Amino acid sequence: MNGVWWMPNTFEPILGHDFILQTGHFGDSPCKVTELDPPNRVGFDWGKDWHLTFELKKLEDRKTEFTLIHSGWDAEKVTEFGQPHSVVRGIMDGGWEKIVKENLPAYIEA
């Protein structure tokens, strides 16, 4: 994954690979690749609670559908940074919107 459209990271497309996601002022988060089906799907655990899946699906007219699934939310839990999941979810909703609708398309078109 490229840090240009998301966050800097040490990801490598190897099942079971441990990598770091550099999350800015929250520091480095440990991640692990748990699913790999190139070029269609990649999934990984993020921190202690979350799982992310990125899926690509070929459509007609040379188009591709991108789906992002961010799971593991629990209103009773707090992150390793001490923030309640409910607070972080609100922050990330806006972040994912910008990443998926602005950053990723700009990177692809460049």
Short mmCIF file of C-alpha atoms in Angstrom, two decimals:
data_model
loop_
_atom_site.label_atom_id
_atom_site.label_comp_id
_atom_site.label_asym_id
_atom_site.label_seq_id
_atom_site.Cartn_x
_atom_site.Cartn_y
_atom_site.Cartn_z
CA MET A 1 0.00 0.00 0.00
CA ASN A 2 1.23 3.40 -0.78
CA GLY A 3 1.41 6.10 1.87
CA VAL A 4 0.68 8.75 -0.78
CA TRP A 5 -3.06 8.03 -0.72
CA TRP A 6 -3.38 6.67 2.80
CA MET A 7 -0.85 6.64 5.67
CA PRO A 8 2.86 5.79 5.50
CA ASN A 9 3.39 2.09 6.20
CA THR A 10 5.72 -0.88 5.85
CA PHE A 11 3.13 -3.14 4.19
CA GLU A 12 4.27 -5.98 1.95
CA PRO A 13 1.85 -8.30 0.14
CA ILE A 14 2.83 -11.43 2.06
CA LEU A 15 0.28 -13.45 4.04
CA GLY A 16 1.18 -13.27 7.74
CA HIS A 17 3.50 -10.26 7.25
CA ASP A 18 3.70 -7.96 10.27
CA PHE A 19 3.90 -4.29 9.33
CA ILE A 20 3.58 -0.81 10.80
CA LEU A 21 0.95 1.78 9.93
CA GLN A 22 2.22 5.26 10.82
CA THR A 23 -0.83 7.03 12.19
CA GLY A 24 0.56 10.51 12.70
CA HIS A 25 0.25 11.92 16.21
CA PHE A 26 -1.15 8.56 17.45
CA GLY A 27 2.18 6.90 16.67
CA ASP A 28 2.85 3.58 14.96
CA SER A 29 0.20 0.85 14.90
CA PRO A 30 1.11 -2.81 14.50
CA CYS A 31 -0.69 -4.62 11.68
CA LYS A 32 -0.69 -8.14 10.21
CA VAL A 33 -1.73 -9.31 6.72
CA THR A 34 -4.49 -11.90 7.20
CA GLU A 35 -6.04 -12.17 3.71
CA LEU A 36 -4.37 -11.97 0.33
CA ASP A 37 -6.01 -12.57 -3.04
CA PRO A 38 -4.17 -10.35 -5.56
CA PRO A 39 -5.38 -8.24 -7.22
CA ASN A 40 -8.86 -8.64 -5.76
CA ARG A 41 -8.57 -8.50 -1.98
CA VAL A 42 -6.25 -7.76 0.92
CA GLY A 43 -7.17 -7.89 4.59
CA PHE A 44 -5.23 -7.11 7.72
CA ASP A 45 -5.57 -6.72 11.45
CA TRP A 46 -4.91 -3.16 12.64
CA GLY A 47 -3.91 -2.59 16.24
CA LYS A 48 -5.59 -4.69 18.90
CA ASP A 49 -9.21 -4.43 17.76
CA TRP A 50 -9.73 -3.63 14.09
CA HIS A 51 -9.71 -5.49 10.80
CA LEU A 52 -9.55 -3.79 7.41
CA THR A 53 -10.40 -5.31 4.05
CA PHE A 54 -9.78 -3.65 0.68
CA GLU A 55 -11.59 -5.24 -2.26
CA LEU A 56 -11.35 -4.48 -5.98
CA LYS A 57 -13.99 -5.67 -8.44
CA LYS A 58 -13.70 -5.28 -12.21
CA LEU A 59 -16.71 -3.59 -13.79
CA GLU A 60 -17.61 -2.89 -17.41
CA ASP A 61 -16.13 0.03 -19.36
CA ARG A 62 -12.69 -0.30 -17.77
CA LYS A 63 -14.03 0.69 -14.36
CA THR A 64 -13.13 -0.79 -10.98
CA GLU A 65 -15.22 -0.81 -7.81
CA PHE A 66 -13.28 -0.29 -4.56
CA THR A 67 -14.81 -1.48 -1.29
CA LEU A 68 -13.33 -0.79 2.13
CA ILE A 69 -14.58 -2.70 5.17
CA HIS A 70 -13.43 -1.50 8.60
CA SER A 71 -14.67 -3.91 11.28
CA GLY A 72 -14.05 -4.56 14.97
CA TRP A 73 -15.95 -1.61 16.43
CA ASP A 74 -17.25 -2.03 19.99
CA ALA A 75 -18.83 0.84 21.94
CA GLU A 76 -17.52 -0.71 25.18
CA LYS A 77 -13.85 -0.75 24.11
CA VAL A 78 -11.07 1.82 24.03
CA THR A 79 -8.11 1.87 21.65
CA GLU A 80 -4.54 1.22 22.71
CA PHE A 81 -4.28 5.04 22.75
CA GLY A 82 -7.01 5.26 25.41
CA GLN A 83 -9.76 6.68 23.17
CA PRO A 84 -13.27 5.16 23.16
CA HIS A 85 -14.15 3.36 19.93
CA SER A 86 -17.24 5.57 19.59
CA VAL A 87 -15.09 8.72 19.45
CA VAL A 88 -12.56 7.22 17.04
CA ARG A 89 -15.33 5.92 14.75
CA GLY A 90 -16.68 9.43 14.28
CA ILE A 91 -13.22 10.74 13.43
CA MET A 92 -12.50 7.87 11.04
CA ASP A 93 -15.81 8.20 9.19
CA GLY A 94 -14.70 11.59 7.91
CA GLY A 95 -11.17 10.37 7.29
CA TRP A 96 -12.28 7.41 5.18
CA GLU A 97 -14.55 9.68 3.13
CA LYS A 98 -11.60 11.91 2.24
CA ILE A 99 -9.23 8.99 1.60
CA VAL A 100 -11.62 6.99 -0.60
CA LYS A 101 -13.33 9.84 -2.45
CA GLU A 102 -10.41 12.29 -2.83
CA ASN A 103 -6.95 10.91 -2.06
CA LEU A 104 -7.23 7.52 -3.79
CA PRO A 105 -8.80 8.85 -7.04
CA ALA A 106 -6.24 11.67 -7.20
CA TYR A 107 -3.40 9.15 -6.77
CA ILE A 108 -4.80 6.82 -9.46
CA GLU A 109 -5.38 9.63 -11.96
CA ALA A 110 -1.91 11.15 -11.43
#
